[in-house]
Tab-separated table of C-alpha atoms in Angstrom:
chain	number	residue	atom	x	y	z
U	1	MET	CA	-12.964	56.472	-94.616
U	2	GLU	CA	-14.307	59.501	-92.755
U	3	HIS	CA	-12.196	58.661	-89.690
U	4	LEU	CA	-9.105	58.416	-91.872
U	5	LEU	CA	-9.769	61.888	-93.304
U	6	GLU	CA	-10.292	63.298	-89.806
U	7	PHE	CA	-7.025	61.718	-88.679
U	8	LEU	CA	-5.178	63.118	-91.711
U	9	ALA	CA	-6.727	66.536	-91.149
U	10	SER	CA	-5.527	66.579	-87.536
U	11	ILE	CA	-1.981	65.668	-88.625
U	12	VAL	CA	-2.035	68.351	-91.339
U	13	ILE	CA	-3.316	71.018	-88.959
U	14	GLN	CA	-0.844	70.118	-86.229
U	15	THR	CA	2.071	70.034	-88.690
U	16	ILE	CA	1.277	73.443	-90.181
U	17	GLU	CA	0.592	75.043	-86.784
U	18	THR	CA	3.926	73.727	-85.504
U	19	THR	CA	6.204	74.230	-88.522
U	20	GLY	CA	4.513	76.930	-90.633
U	21	TYR	CA	5.754	77.364	-94.188
U	22	ALA	CA	8.174	74.414	-93.969
U	23	GLY	CA	5.283	72.151	-92.956
U	24	ILE	CA	3.214	73.379	-95.903
U	25	ALA	CA	6.088	72.606	-98.298
U	26	VAL	CA	6.713	69.142	-96.820
U	27	LEU	CA	3.035	68.176	-96.782
U	28	MET	CA	2.518	69.371	-100.360
U	29	ALA	CA	5.675	67.507	-101.445
U	30	LEU	CA	4.353	64.306	-99.876
U	31	GLU	CA	0.966	64.813	-101.552
U	32	SER	CA	2.643	65.278	-104.941
U	33	ALA	CA	4.838	62.226	-104.385
U	34	ASN	CA	1.687	60.046	-104.480
U	35	ILE	CA	1.084	59.947	-100.731
U	36	PRO	CA	-2.609	60.674	-100.182
U	37	ILE	CA	-2.447	63.784	-98.026
U	38	PRO	CA	-5.195	66.044	-99.391
U	39	SER	CA	-4.101	69.474	-100.545
U	40	GLU	CA	-7.785	70.325	-100.093
U	41	ILE	CA	-7.025	70.372	-96.356
U	42	ILE	CA	-3.434	71.682	-96.419
U	43	MET	CA	-3.992	74.857	-98.408
U	44	PRO	CA	-7.419	75.983	-97.112
U	45	PHE	CA	-6.219	75.551	-93.528
U	46	SER	CA	-3.146	77.601	-94.437
U	47	GLY	CA	-5.553	80.181	-95.902
U	48	PHE	CA	-7.381	80.218	-92.588
U	49	LEU	CA	-4.057	81.010	-90.884
U	50	VAL	CA	-3.600	83.849	-93.390
U	51	TRP	CA	-7.091	85.055	-92.425
U	52	GLU	CA	-5.968	85.004	-88.797
U	53	GLU	CA	-2.856	86.983	-89.878
U	54	LYS	CA	-0.498	84.252	-88.672
U	55	LEU	CA	0.878	83.538	-92.174
U	56	ASN	CA	1.413	85.523	-95.370
U	57	LEU	CA	-0.740	84.665	-98.426
U	58	PHE	CA	2.034	84.810	-100.996
U	59	LYS	CA	4.501	82.842	-98.853
U	60	VAL	CA	1.872	80.148	-98.286
U	61	VAL	CA	1.195	79.886	-102.026
U	62	PHE	CA	4.904	79.966	-102.885
U	63	TRP	CA	5.857	77.212	-100.427
U	64	GLY	CA	2.832	75.131	-101.362
U	65	ALA	CA	3.779	75.304	-105.052
U	66	MET	CA	7.448	74.575	-104.289
U	67	GLY	CA	6.449	71.552	-102.242
U	68	ASN	CA	4.288	70.412	-105.138
U	69	LEU	CA	7.222	70.733	-107.519
U	70	ILE	CA	9.576	68.782	-105.243
U	71	GLY	CA	7.136	65.911	-104.737
U	72	SER	CA	6.215	65.870	-108.422
U	73	VAL	CA	9.870	65.630	-109.476
U	74	ILE	CA	10.354	62.699	-107.087
U	75	SER	CA	7.328	60.920	-108.574
U	76	TYR	CA	8.508	61.791	-112.099
U	77	TYR	CA	11.916	60.198	-111.501
U	78	ILE	CA	10.368	57.082	-109.975
U	79	GLY	CA	8.420	56.705	-113.218
U	80	PHE	CA	11.433	57.686	-115.345
U	81	PHE	CA	13.889	55.184	-113.869
U	82	GLY	CA	11.692	52.286	-112.854
U	83	GLY	CA	8.187	52.800	-114.114
U	84	ARG	CA	8.278	51.406	-117.630
U	85	PRO	CA	10.156	48.170	-116.841
U	86	PHE	CA	7.892	47.610	-113.849
U	87	LEU	CA	4.733	48.261	-115.886
U	88	GLU	CA	5.941	46.097	-118.786
U	89	LYS	CA	6.449	43.231	-116.347
U	90	TYR	CA	3.440	43.671	-114.033
U	91	GLY	CA	1.142	46.007	-115.965
U	92	LYS	CA	-0.965	43.101	-117.191
U	93	PHE	CA	-2.307	42.786	-113.648
U	94	LEU	CA	-3.435	46.423	-113.883
U	95	LEU	CA	-4.765	45.932	-117.436
U	96	ILE	CA	-1.896	48.001	-118.887
U	97	THR	CA	-0.311	46.678	-122.074
U	98	LYS	CA	2.894	47.634	-123.894
U	99	HIS	CA	0.641	49.273	-126.496
U	100	ASP	CA	-0.877	51.421	-123.719
U	101	LEU	CA	2.602	52.492	-122.610
U	102	ASP	CA	3.609	53.386	-126.176
U	103	LEU	CA	0.394	55.361	-126.585
U	104	ALA	CA	0.995	57.246	-123.318
U	105	GLU	CA	4.546	58.054	-124.375
U	106	ARG	CA	3.375	59.504	-127.700
U	107	TRP	CA	0.623	61.432	-125.859
U	108	PHE	CA	3.141	63.061	-123.497
U	109	GLN	CA	5.477	63.897	-126.377
U	110	LYS	CA	2.654	65.649	-128.221
U	111	TYR	CA	0.431	67.050	-125.408
U	112	GLY	CA	2.589	66.684	-122.303
U	113	THR	CA	2.884	70.353	-121.418
U	114	VAL	CA	-0.863	70.984	-121.631
U	115	THR	CA	-1.613	67.726	-119.825
U	116	ILE	CA	0.714	68.571	-116.934
U	117	PHE	CA	-0.507	72.162	-116.626
U	118	VAL	CA	-4.224	71.291	-116.689
U	119	SER	CA	-3.864	68.254	-114.431
U	120	ARG	CA	-2.326	70.412	-111.694
U	121	VAL	CA	-5.718	71.990	-111.024
U	122	LEU	CA	-7.699	68.724	-111.034
U	123	PRO	CA	-8.206	66.872	-107.749
U	124	ILE	CA	-6.878	63.285	-107.664
U	125	VAL	CA	-5.342	63.473	-111.167
U	126	ARG	CA	-2.885	66.138	-109.981
U	127	THR	CA	-1.432	63.787	-107.397
U	128	PHE	CA	-0.635	60.973	-109.810
U	129	ILE	CA	0.165	62.622	-113.181
U	130	SER	CA	3.906	62.909	-112.513
U	131	PHE	CA	4.541	59.169	-112.559
U	132	PRO	CA	3.188	58.607	-116.098
U	133	ALA	CA	5.041	61.738	-117.271
U	134	GLY	CA	8.247	60.105	-116.011
U	135	VAL	CA	7.377	56.764	-117.574
U	136	ALA	CA	6.828	58.581	-120.886
U	137	LYS	CA	10.162	60.389	-120.361
U	138	MET	CA	8.668	63.835	-120.840
U	139	ASN	CA	11.280	66.615	-120.936
U	140	ILE	CA	12.064	67.346	-117.250
U	141	TRP	CA	12.445	71.104	-117.745
U	142	LYS	CA	9.074	71.479	-119.466
U	143	PHE	CA	7.553	69.173	-116.874
U	144	SER	CA	8.949	71.304	-114.050
U	145	VAL	CA	7.884	74.667	-115.516
U	146	TYR	CA	4.312	73.535	-116.208
U	147	THR	CA	4.082	71.711	-112.886
U	148	LEU	CA	5.145	74.842	-111.016
U	149	ALA	CA	2.775	77.095	-112.982
U	150	GLY	CA	-0.240	74.820	-112.510
U	151	SER	CA	0.617	74.154	-108.870
U	152	PHE	CA	0.871	77.864	-108.174
U	153	ILE	CA	-2.663	78.363	-109.505
U	154	TRP	CA	-4.013	75.397	-107.489
U	155	CYS	CA	-2.325	76.557	-104.298
U	156	PHE	CA	-3.565	80.108	-104.767
U	157	ILE	CA	-7.170	79.011	-105.380
U	158	LEU	CA	-7.254	76.748	-102.323
U	159	THR	CA	-5.436	79.183	-100.068
U	160	TYR	CA	-7.584	82.116	-101.115
U	161	ALA	CA	-10.716	80.013	-100.600
U	162	GLY	CA	-9.462	79.368	-97.053
U	163	VAL	CA	-8.944	83.103	-96.555
U	164	ILE	CA	-12.456	83.900	-97.786
U	165	MET	CA	-14.049	81.166	-95.678
U	166	GLY	CA	-12.053	82.139	-92.572
U	167	GLN	CA	-12.983	80.031	-89.582
U	168	ASN	CA	-15.414	78.051	-91.779
U	169	TRP	CA	-12.602	76.769	-94.011
U	170	THR	CA	-13.554	73.128	-93.277
U	171	ASP	CA	-16.807	73.640	-95.224
U	172	LEU	CA	-14.724	73.582	-98.427
U	173	GLU	CA	-13.910	69.892	-98.060
U	174	GLY	CA	-17.447	68.791	-98.931
U	175	TYR	CA	-17.299	70.650	-102.245
U	176	PHE	CA	-13.997	69.047	-103.220
U	177	ARG	CA	-15.175	65.523	-102.317
U	178	LYS	CA	-17.956	65.849	-104.921
U	179	PHE	CA	-15.364	66.616	-107.588
U	180	ASP	CA	-13.204	63.688	-106.444
U	181	TRP	CA	-15.997	61.173	-107.087
U	182	LEU	CA	-16.785	62.747	-110.459
U	183	LEU	CA	-13.147	62.485	-111.524
U	184	VAL	CA	-12.854	58.899	-110.267
U	185	GLY	CA	-15.864	58.023	-112.412
U	186	MET	CA	-14.393	59.754	-115.452
U	187	VAL	CA	-11.023	58.001	-115.027
U	188	PHE	CA	-12.761	54.644	-114.615
U	189	ILE	CA	-14.797	55.189	-117.806
């Protein structure tokens, strides 16, 4: 697992060093489209480049949040157009029942905006929340506004942490890994 993270980190670093803001947007879009590229590497490294005065803080945050929105909308529409039929047919293998899907749909109708906004600042959950929002057919405009707002906060926090840490930006990863395991445990429970 550690070698995989090191490999991903090298790809992230090389991509951002080569393509700048466009690379940040693409990587964050991929991360939000359920491809496990950790934003905990993308944004702090970008913050390090801000610290080195190679990138601009607000452009990094803007393009990170825009990438998040693009990837999240892709994941949302995958859930919207194919998620429910797929889960109704194969969900039993994942211990998901039709009752669970109905419950999730009612949850998103009632608490969807808060759920989307809060989940955007939670590791792991933030990557996968768009798909169930699409399955539940949450209003796309509300989804997009709250996704962008929450993503902006997440990108700012991670980027600014990278700026503060400077050349020691990689030290941040250990802190985020602790939260990942805590959240995995909470989701499992």
